[in-house]
Amino acid sequence: MALSLHPFVSPRSTSLFNFPKPKPTTTITLQKHVKSTTAVRTSFPKCHAVADISTSSVTEDDHRVLVGPSSEEERRGERLVADYDWTEEWYPLYLTKDVPDDAPLGLTVFDKQIVLYKDGNGELRCFQDRCPHRLAKLSEGQLIDGRLECLYHGWQFEGEGKCVKIPQLPADAKIPKSACVRTYEVKESQGVVWVWMSQKTPPNFGKIPWFENFARPGFQDTSTIHELPYDHSILLENLMDPAHIPISHDRTDWTAKREDAQPLLFEVTERSDRGFAGWWGKEKDGSTPNFLRFEAPCNLQNNREFVGKDGVKHYFTGLFLCRPTGQGKSMLIVRFGATIRSPLSKILPKWYFHQNASKVFEQDMGFLSSQNEVLMKEKVPTKQLYLNLRSSDTWVAEYRKWMDKVGHGMPYHFGHSTISLPKQPAVVEHAPAGLVAGVSASSPAKGGLGTMHAPNLANRYFRHVIHCKGCSSVVKAFNTWKNGLVAAALALSALAILASGRQWRTFFVVSATLCLAGVYACSTAIAMNTTNFIRTHRRL
C-alpha cells in the first residue's frame, strides 16, 4: 500500500522516508486512556509456554539475512500463549459518513453476519442479519418509520431487537416474546463505527481505539473504504510491508520508484499480548524516522513527525482499520491525515484520491489473492513457507508470531509456527443480494442493472464506490452530465445541418464539438472511478 498521492503531505519535503526521527516520548498510542508513552520494551502478563514442534533448517549464511528467533522461548522451541477471545474486541464496521440513511447495511465479522442501520432518531443499531421467522436476511429488508422490516413476510423490529409487527398475526394474538433479534453493541468514535462482537461479555468501552493525531487541532484526513478478496491477515502483512512499495506501486505517486528498492532498518521497541510497535527507515540513511504500531484485533498505524519551515511541528498518520469478513475476504478503512496540507489537495477533488487508492489495491490484488490460495492449500505455518528477510520483513514476522500467541482465540489463523484451520467451510452466496440491496440502496446503484452494479469483488465499483457516498454521487453526477451533453450535441448537430447562415452553422458545430469533448471528459471520469487498473505489461 503506497501513499497514493496523499493530499496532506508535500511531495518535496515529506517523502515516505525522509522525516527526522521524533523523540520517543511522543509515541502515539491507540488506547483512549493513555495519551503518550515512551517507546521502550513494555512488560506484559506472564504467558505459559507450549512446545513448538516446528523446526527450521537454515544455514549460517541464511541466519545473517533471515529473521531469526525474537525471544529465548522461541530459541528453545517454545511459544508464548496469551488469553485472547476474538469476540471481546471492537471491530471497525464503516465510516460514519458513509452509513446509508435510508437502507440497512449487510456486513460480516469473520463468519458472523450482521446488519447495521439508522433508526428513526438517527441512532446506529446493529442486529444479527437473520430474521427469527424463516432466517431471511434482514439486510435485504427496508426501513419503515425507523423500524427494520424483513421483506420476506413484513415482520418489523425496533432498535432493541424486539419484534413490533407481524402482518399475518390474528388481531387478538400477541407477538411471541421469542420473536426477537440478537443485537450487537455499536459505538461511533472519531468518524468510525465500531462493533463489539461478544454476546457473553459486556462491552469494554476502554478498548475502543483512540488515535491521538486525529484529535490534534488542524488535523485533516482523506478516508476511504475498500472490500478486498483476500484474508485480513494477508492484507495486514501487505500494509506493514514498506519494502514492496517501490516495486508494486512504481510511479503511482512521487514516493514510489522501483530504483529506490533497498534494504530497510527495523527496530522493535514494544511487544505485548496486544501487538507490537517500533521504528523503521532506509538503511542508507542510517535512521528510522517512521513509527509503526499494530494493535489487536487488526488496527495498524504508521506515524511520522516533522518540523516545517515555520518551525512548527507537524504530524502525519497512515491509519489502516481492517475487518475480517470471512475466509479469503476482508474490508479495510484507510485514513491518511496530517496537520499540514499540500497545495495538491486544494486543486484535485476527493474522488481523485479515492480512485487512486483503489488503483493501489488493484496493483497488489493479483499476488495477494494467490498468496491466500497457497496458504489455504498448503495448510502449514508461514515459518515453513516464508523467507522473511531482516532487511524487509521484520514486521511481517512479528505479526505472524503475534498470531502464534493469540490465534487459538480466533475462528482460524495462520501463524509463524502454528495454524488453526477454519472449522466451517467458506460459504459462497450465489445471490448475495443482501449486501447489494443494503449498500446500493442509495443512488446511483438503486435498481441498477449491468455488470458495473454486479456483486463482484474484482470490480472497483463494487469494492469501493457503493460503499462511498461521495464517489457514488460523483458517478451519478457524471452520468447525468454525460447524458445531457450527448443530447445537447445531437440537438446542436441538427441545428448546424438546418442552419442557413455560415456563422450560425459554425457556431452550432463548435458548440456540438465542445459538448462531445464534455462527454469524453465525463466518460473518462466515470472510468477512473469504476475501471480497474491494468499494468502496462499485461495489456492485451
XYZ file of C-alpha atoms in Angstrom:
540
model
C 0.000 0.000 0.000
C 1.597 3.271 -1.105
C 0.827 6.809 -0.025
C -1.333 7.152 -3.116
C -0.866 10.834 -3.884
C -1.617 11.671 -0.285
C -3.157 15.167 -0.278
C -1.873 16.336 3.096
C 1.874 15.949 2.616
C 4.094 17.911 0.286
C 5.890 15.501 -2.066
C 9.104 17.501 -1.903
C 9.555 17.996 1.806
C 7.854 14.905 3.179
C 8.714 11.819 1.177
C 7.947 8.398 2.576
C 11.256 8.051 4.383
C 12.860 11.446 4.865
C 11.406 12.730 8.124
C 13.639 13.479 11.108
C 13.194 10.884 13.807
C 10.834 12.167 16.517
C 11.652 11.799 20.151
C 10.446 8.516 21.663
C 8.431 10.381 24.289
C 5.977 11.490 21.601
C 4.996 7.968 20.569
C 1.279 7.830 19.848
C -0.762 5.007 21.356
C -4.091 3.510 20.393
C -5.713 3.398 23.813
C -8.001 6.241 24.734
C -6.960 6.358 28.363
C -3.238 6.579 27.501
C -2.157 9.731 25.695
C 1.593 9.103 25.306
C 4.202 6.566 26.207
C 7.935 6.126 25.966
C 8.932 3.868 23.102
C 10.685 1.193 25.155
C 10.116 -2.505 25.585
C 6.976 -2.884 27.665
C 6.134 -5.565 30.208
C 3.102 -7.777 29.778
C 1.350 -10.552 31.722
C 3.338 -13.748 32.011
C 2.268 -16.338 29.464
C 2.605 -20.107 29.711
C 4.900 -21.892 27.295
C 3.761 -24.528 24.827
C 6.103 -26.825 22.930
C 6.590 -25.856 19.296
C 7.103 -28.918 17.115
C 8.078 -26.845 14.070
C 11.733 -26.968 13.028
C 13.707 -24.897 10.567
C 16.826 -25.930 8.695
C 18.768 -22.875 7.594
C 22.470 -22.367 7.027
C 24.731 -19.942 8.870
C 24.650 -17.575 5.901
C 20.866 -17.719 5.933
C 20.828 -16.662 9.588
C 22.597 -13.454 8.634
C 19.840 -12.304 6.283
C 16.692 -14.067 7.537
C 14.603 -13.031 10.531
C 15.579 -15.205 13.490
C 14.062 -16.009 16.896
C 12.920 -12.925 18.784
C 12.875 -14.426 22.293
C 14.529 -17.071 24.461
C 11.321 -19.104 24.391
C 11.415 -19.204 20.610
C 15.066 -20.246 20.642
C 14.134 -23.158 22.929
C 11.377 -24.205 20.560
C 8.572 -22.875 22.755
C 5.905 -20.302 22.102
C 4.006 -17.912 24.339
C 0.246 -18.242 24.599
C -1.908 -15.350 25.778
C -5.534 -15.211 26.846
C -7.496 -13.999 23.861
C -11.109 -14.094 22.683
C -11.742 -12.611 19.253
C -15.316 -11.632 20.203
C -14.160 -9.406 23.061
C -12.816 -6.788 20.703
C -14.116 -3.758 18.821
C -14.094 -4.163 15.036
C -14.329 -1.266 12.545
C -17.576 -1.581 10.613
C -17.867 1.508 8.447
C -17.050 5.175 8.065
C -19.809 7.036 9.874
C -20.346 9.437 6.977
C -20.986 6.566 4.566
C -23.630 4.650 6.555
C -26.829 4.816 4.447
C -29.661 6.888 5.880
C -32.409 5.044 4.032
C -31.401 1.371 3.982
C -29.918 -1.410 6.130
C -26.317 -2.380 5.534
C -25.276 -6.057 5.486
C -21.787 -6.663 6.923
C -19.742 -9.534 8.351
C -17.102 -10.018 11.044
C -15.276 -13.297 10.461
C -18.233 -15.621 9.784
C -20.835 -13.617 11.718
C -23.369 -11.821 9.530
C -24.732 -8.584 10.979
C -26.867 -5.712 9.751
C -26.237 -2.037 10.550
C -28.826 0.711 10.145
C -30.036 4.056 11.488
C -33.341 4.093 13.368
C -35.948 6.859 13.276
C -33.849 9.015 15.579
C -30.697 8.581 13.514
C -29.181 6.268 16.147
C -26.992 3.440 14.904
C -28.362 -0.059 15.515
C -26.856 -3.487 14.824
C -28.603 -6.877 14.655
C -27.766 -10.398 13.692
C -28.551 -10.457 9.971
C -31.220 -13.114 10.302
C -34.960 -12.888 10.772
C -36.150 -15.265 13.548
C -39.122 -16.251 11.396
C -37.527 -18.072 8.453
C -33.866 -16.914 8.566
C -34.186 -14.388 5.741
C -31.526 -11.693 5.625
C -32.711 -8.517 7.320
C -30.180 -6.555 5.270
C -32.381 -7.281 2.255
C -35.202 -5.504 4.030
C -36.199 -1.869 4.299
C -36.699 0.843 6.905
C -40.297 1.701 7.811
C -40.729 4.579 10.276
C -37.317 3.835 11.786
C -38.022 0.113 12.152
C -36.233 -2.620 10.218
C -38.637 -4.699 8.154
C -37.932 -8.151 6.780
C -39.067 -8.177 3.157
C -39.971 -11.872 3.248
C -43.139 -11.542 5.371
C -43.016 -7.977 6.673
C -42.008 -8.609 10.287
C -40.723 -5.367 11.803
C -38.114 -4.907 14.558
C -37.264 -1.905 16.712
C -33.815 -0.795 17.859
C -33.550 -3.160 20.836
C -34.321 -6.160 18.613
C -37.947 -6.596 19.698
C -40.477 -7.580 17.046
C -43.267 -4.970 16.977
C -45.286 -6.050 13.945
C -46.294 -9.341 12.291
C -48.837 -8.703 9.496
C -50.007 -12.333 9.454
C -50.786 -12.454 13.180
C -54.527 -12.530 14.155
C -55.846 -9.334 15.735
C -56.400 -10.981 19.121
C -52.952 -12.664 19.241
C -49.816 -11.304 20.888
C -46.406 -11.257 19.277
C -44.321 -14.113 20.755
C -41.542 -12.965 23.094
C -39.162 -15.231 21.223
C -39.741 -13.204 18.055
C -36.730 -11.001 18.653
C -33.362 -10.429 17.003
C -29.931 -10.762 18.604
C -28.371 -7.323 18.974
C -24.756 -6.114 18.993
C -23.360 -3.025 20.683
C -22.100 -0.369 18.275
C -20.258 2.844 19.056
C -19.129 5.763 16.905
C -15.656 7.150 17.563
C -13.552 9.594 15.524
C -15.662 9.091 12.397
C -15.728 5.266 12.505
C -18.500 2.882 13.606
C -17.211 0.062 15.843
C -18.981 -3.144 16.887
C -18.464 -5.305 19.995
C -18.944 -8.920 18.922
C -19.269 -10.717 22.272
C -22.696 -11.924 23.363
C -21.381 -13.059 26.761
C -19.127 -10.233 27.948
C -20.441 -6.654 28.336
C -18.771 -4.110 26.028
C -15.421 -2.820 27.242
C -15.543 0.781 26.053
C -11.955 1.300 27.203
C -10.881 -0.965 24.336
C -12.266 1.336 21.645
C -9.177 2.565 19.781
C -8.261 6.217 20.164
C -5.891 7.815 17.674
C -4.162 10.826 19.171
C -3.206 12.505 15.916
C -6.820 12.574 14.723
C -7.710 14.660 17.775
C -4.993 17.280 17.176
C -6.030 20.826 16.170
C -5.947 21.295 12.404
C -5.655 17.569 11.645
C -7.481 16.652 8.429
C -7.761 13.326 6.647
C -8.890 11.605 3.482
C -10.704 8.369 4.365
C -11.792 5.555 2.053
C -13.243 2.091 2.493
C -12.475 -0.964 0.372
C -13.713 -4.537 0.169
C -10.925 -6.961 -0.780
C -10.792 -10.596 -1.960
C -8.168 -11.979 0.428
C -7.779 -12.786 4.115
C -7.353 -9.991 6.657
C -4.003 -11.403 7.803
C -2.594 -11.164 4.268
C -3.972 -7.635 3.999
C -2.260 -6.591 7.236
C 1.012 -8.165 6.087
C 0.809 -6.104 2.925
C 0.068 -2.881 4.801
C 3.015 -3.306 7.185
C 5.428 -4.101 4.339
C 7.166 -0.898 3.155
C 9.653 -2.903 1.049
C 7.082 -3.710 -1.642
C 6.070 -0.090 -2.299
C 8.835 0.875 -4.799
C 8.202 -2.266 -6.863
C 4.440 -2.833 -6.720
C 3.461 0.838 -6.822
C 6.195 2.224 -9.056
C 5.268 5.776 -10.125
C 1.830 5.591 -8.532
C 2.933 8.612 -6.520
C 6.124 10.629 -6.048
C 7.473 8.383 -3.281
C 7.237 5.052 -5.128
C 10.098 4.429 -7.585
C 11.406 0.952 -8.285
C 15.017 2.162 -8.379
C 14.575 3.074 -4.693
C 14.071 -0.565 -3.652
C 16.719 -1.157 -0.980
C 17.421 -2.670 2.460
C 15.486 -1.192 5.362
C 16.207 -0.819 9.052
C 13.802 -2.057 11.735
C 13.840 -1.628 15.496
C 11.185 -3.423 17.558
C 10.610 -1.427 20.761
C 7.405 -2.951 22.114
C 5.886 -6.424 22.266
C 2.791 -7.392 24.230
C -0.267 -9.605 24.107
C -1.996 -6.748 22.271
C 0.541 -6.358 19.457
C 3.893 -4.700 18.781
C 5.495 -1.410 17.740
C 8.785 0.009 16.561
C 10.750 2.276 14.227
C 11.817 1.780 10.630
C 13.592 3.627 7.813
C 16.116 3.351 4.984
C 19.392 1.570 5.687
C 21.372 4.025 3.547
C 20.099 6.928 5.659
C 21.059 5.174 8.864
C 17.905 6.424 10.590
C 14.453 5.122 11.465
C 12.059 8.109 11.362
C 8.802 6.170 10.929
C 6.909 4.720 13.888
C 4.625 1.726 13.250
C 2.142 0.296 15.724
C -0.042 -2.793 15.337
C -2.697 -3.431 17.960
C -5.337 -6.121 18.352
C -7.541 -7.107 16.780
C -6.429 -5.664 13.413
C -5.520 -1.981 13.658
C -2.321 -0.612 12.122
C -0.906 2.895 12.045
C 2.260 4.479 10.720
C 3.142 7.834 12.311
C 5.684 10.497 11.481
C 6.522 13.862 12.978
C 8.440 16.635 11.298
C 9.175 20.329 11.758
C 8.059 22.626 8.947
C 9.870 25.623 7.530
C 7.998 27.793 10.002
C 9.445 25.807 12.907
C 6.068 24.280 13.790
C 5.885 20.544 14.460
C 3.517 18.659 12.179
C 2.048 15.191 12.455
C 1.195 12.582 9.841
C -0.667 9.285 10.216
C -1.414 6.489 7.799
C -4.150 4.551 9.589
C -5.459 1.150 8.461
C -8.503 -0.350 10.187
C -9.085 -3.889 8.985
C -12.126 -6.123 9.469
C -12.126 -9.877 8.731
C -15.187 -10.585 6.573
C -14.863 -14.340 6.148
C -12.462 -16.831 4.677
C -10.484 -15.160 1.909
C -12.196 -11.775 2.341
C -11.604 -8.553 4.239
C -12.715 -4.949 4.434
C -10.398 -2.019 5.079
C -10.878 1.578 6.185
C -7.901 3.679 5.051
C -7.286 7.067 6.660
C -4.400 9.328 5.611
C -4.220 12.546 7.593
C -1.898 15.310 8.727
C -1.782 18.728 10.348
C -0.437 20.207 7.106
C -1.948 20.054 3.635
C -0.226 20.125 0.282
C -1.397 22.526 -2.464
C -2.419 19.432 -4.437
C -5.332 18.785 -2.073
C -6.799 22.211 -2.875
C -6.798 21.541 -6.608
C -7.814 17.900 -7.046
C -11.251 16.633 -5.912
C -11.575 13.975 -3.216
C -12.814 11.360 -5.657
C -9.445 11.557 -7.443
C -7.633 10.391 -4.312
C -10.275 7.700 -3.762
C -9.816 6.234 -7.234
C -6.052 6.362 -6.789
C -6.357 4.379 -3.555
C -8.431 1.795 -5.442
C -5.681 1.643 -8.047
C -3.099 0.888 -5.362
C -5.109 -2.071 -4.061
C -5.595 -3.363 -7.589
C -1.853 -3.305 -8.114
C -1.473 -5.733 -5.188
C -4.638 -7.748 -5.667
C -3.359 -10.459 -8.003
C -0.442 -11.704 -5.953
C -2.189 -11.238 -2.590
C -5.110 -13.378 -3.760
C -2.685 -16.026 -4.996
C -0.843 -15.889 -1.661
C -4.172 -16.527 0.074
C -4.761 -19.531 -2.180
C -1.338 -21.044 -1.420
C -1.792 -20.713 2.350
C -5.172 -22.455 2.188
C -3.776 -25.259 0.038
C -0.527 -25.873 1.925
C -2.126 -25.795 5.401
C 1.178 -25.236 7.192
C 2.544 -22.315 9.278
C 4.244 -19.473 7.466
C 7.598 -20.469 9.023
C 7.647 -23.377 6.579
C 6.768 -21.220 3.581
C 8.122 -17.691 4.015
C 11.698 -16.472 3.707
C 11.480 -13.361 5.864
C 14.450 -11.025 5.373
C 15.771 -8.977 8.297
C 16.081 -6.036 5.915
C 12.471 -6.037 4.708
C 10.141 -8.451 6.530
C 10.609 -7.771 10.232
C 7.059 -6.525 10.753
C 5.604 -9.486 8.853
C 7.497 -11.916 11.090
C 6.390 -10.017 14.208
C 2.771 -10.150 13.094
C 2.765 -13.885 12.405
C 4.489 -14.538 15.750
C 1.805 -12.477 17.453
C -0.732 -14.719 15.718
C 1.039 -17.712 17.317
C 0.337 -16.147 20.706
C -3.355 -15.348 20.255
C -4.525 -17.343 17.224
C -6.074 -20.030 19.399
C -8.713 -17.447 20.336
C -9.716 -16.792 16.706
C -12.044 -18.743 14.388
C -8.927 -19.614 12.343
C -5.393 -18.330 11.984
C -2.089 -18.759 10.140
C 0.791 -18.060 12.484
C 4.560 -18.211 12.218
C 4.813 -21.690 13.726
C 1.165 -22.635 14.354
C -2.094 -22.757 12.446
C -5.740 -23.474 13.172
C -7.843 -24.136 10.098
C -11.440 -22.966 9.753
C -13.880 -25.396 11.357
C -16.600 -24.427 8.912
C -16.140 -24.378 5.114
C -16.410 -20.984 3.483
C -19.984 -20.159 2.483
C -20.354 -18.839 -1.034
C -23.606 -16.969 -1.577
C -24.826 -17.480 -5.097
C -27.082 -14.443 -4.809
C -25.532 -12.087 -2.231
C -28.361 -9.631 -2.726
C -28.294 -8.559 0.903
C -25.077 -6.656 0.514
C -26.104 -5.294 -2.870
C -29.511 -4.210 -1.625
C -28.132 -2.755 1.574
C -25.213 -0.814 0.170
C -26.650 0.024 -3.211
C -29.973 1.298 -1.944
C -28.618 4.819 -2.192
C -28.162 6.219 -5.690
C -26.754 5.591 -8.203
C -26.867 1.816 -7.767
C -30.522 1.633 -6.701
C -32.246 -0.594 -9.196
C -29.067 -0.603 -11.246
C -28.555 -3.141 -13.994
C -25.454 -4.294 -15.794
C -22.023 -5.543 -14.812
C -20.989 -2.311 -13.090
C -23.537 -2.992 -10.343
C -22.999 -6.764 -10.132
C -21.599 -8.208 -6.873
C -18.034 -8.884 -7.889
C -15.061 -8.337 -5.573
C -12.799 -7.890 -8.579
C -14.907 -4.918 -9.676
C -13.805 -1.478 -8.404
C -17.366 -0.207 -8.378
C -18.481 -2.990 -6.057
C -15.318 -2.942 -3.935
C -15.386 0.785 -3.196
C -17.891 3.060 -4.949
C -21.065 1.545 -3.492
C -19.533 1.877 -0.021
C -18.669 5.559 -0.521
C -21.430 8.173 -0.643
C -19.097 10.726 -2.189
C -17.923 8.542 -5.060
C -21.443 7.232 -5.662
C -22.717 10.792 -6.014
C -19.829 11.668 -8.331
C -20.541 8.724 -10.646
C -24.231 9.629 -10.740
C -23.451 13.300 -11.460
C -21.014 12.493 -14.273
C -23.554 10.086 -15.808
C -26.221 12.797 -15.699
C -23.885 15.352 -17.272
C -22.796 12.886 -19.945
C -26.371 12.088 -20.957
C -27.254 15.774 -21.025
C -24.222 16.664 -23.143
C -24.963 13.836 -25.576
C -28.484 15.162 -26.042
C -27.158 18.718 -26.463
C -24.555 17.581 -29.024
C -27.259 15.834 -31.078
C -29.514 18.890 -30.953
C -26.713 21.252 -31.926
C -25.654 18.964 -34.772
C -29.207 19.005 -36.110
C -29.314 22.790 -35.885
C -25.985 23.009 -37.735
C -27.450 20.978 -40.588
C -30.588 23.123 -40.714
C -28.846 26.486 -40.296
C -28.596 28.545 -43.493
C -26.043 31.093 -42.401
C -22.348 30.211 -42.280
C -21.812 31.933 -38.944
C -24.680 30.092 -37.291
C -23.556 26.791 -38.788
C -20.039 27.380 -37.446
C -21.405 28.312 -34.023
C -23.529 25.152 -33.775
C -20.686 22.897 -34.970
C -18.237 24.367 -32.452
C -20.824 24.086 -29.661
C -21.554 20.450 -30.575
C -17.815 19.739 -30.570
C -17.446 21.240 -27.101
C -20.361 19.120 -25.876
C -18.693 15.991 -27.272
C -15.477 16.991 -25.500
C -17.526 17.238 -22.310
C -18.964 13.774 -22.978
C -15.423 12.422 -23.311
C -14.356 14.135 -20.070
C -17.352 12.724 -18.189
C -16.752 9.238 -19.590
C -13.114 9.460 -18.540
C -14.071 10.489 -15.001
C -16.605 7.650 -14.756
C -13.991 5.166 -15.990
C -11.461 6.462 -13.436
C -13.934 5.696 -10.653
C -15.174 2.340 -11.922
C -12.478 0.698 -14.085
C -9.762 -1.489 -12.614
C -6.087 -0.693 -13.055
C -4.218 -2.924 -15.526
C -0.433 -2.990 -15.606
C 1.032 -1.859 -18.919
C 2.925 -5.104 -19.492
C -0.323 -7.042 -19.001
C -2.404 -5.185 -21.547
C -3.874 -7.200 -24.411
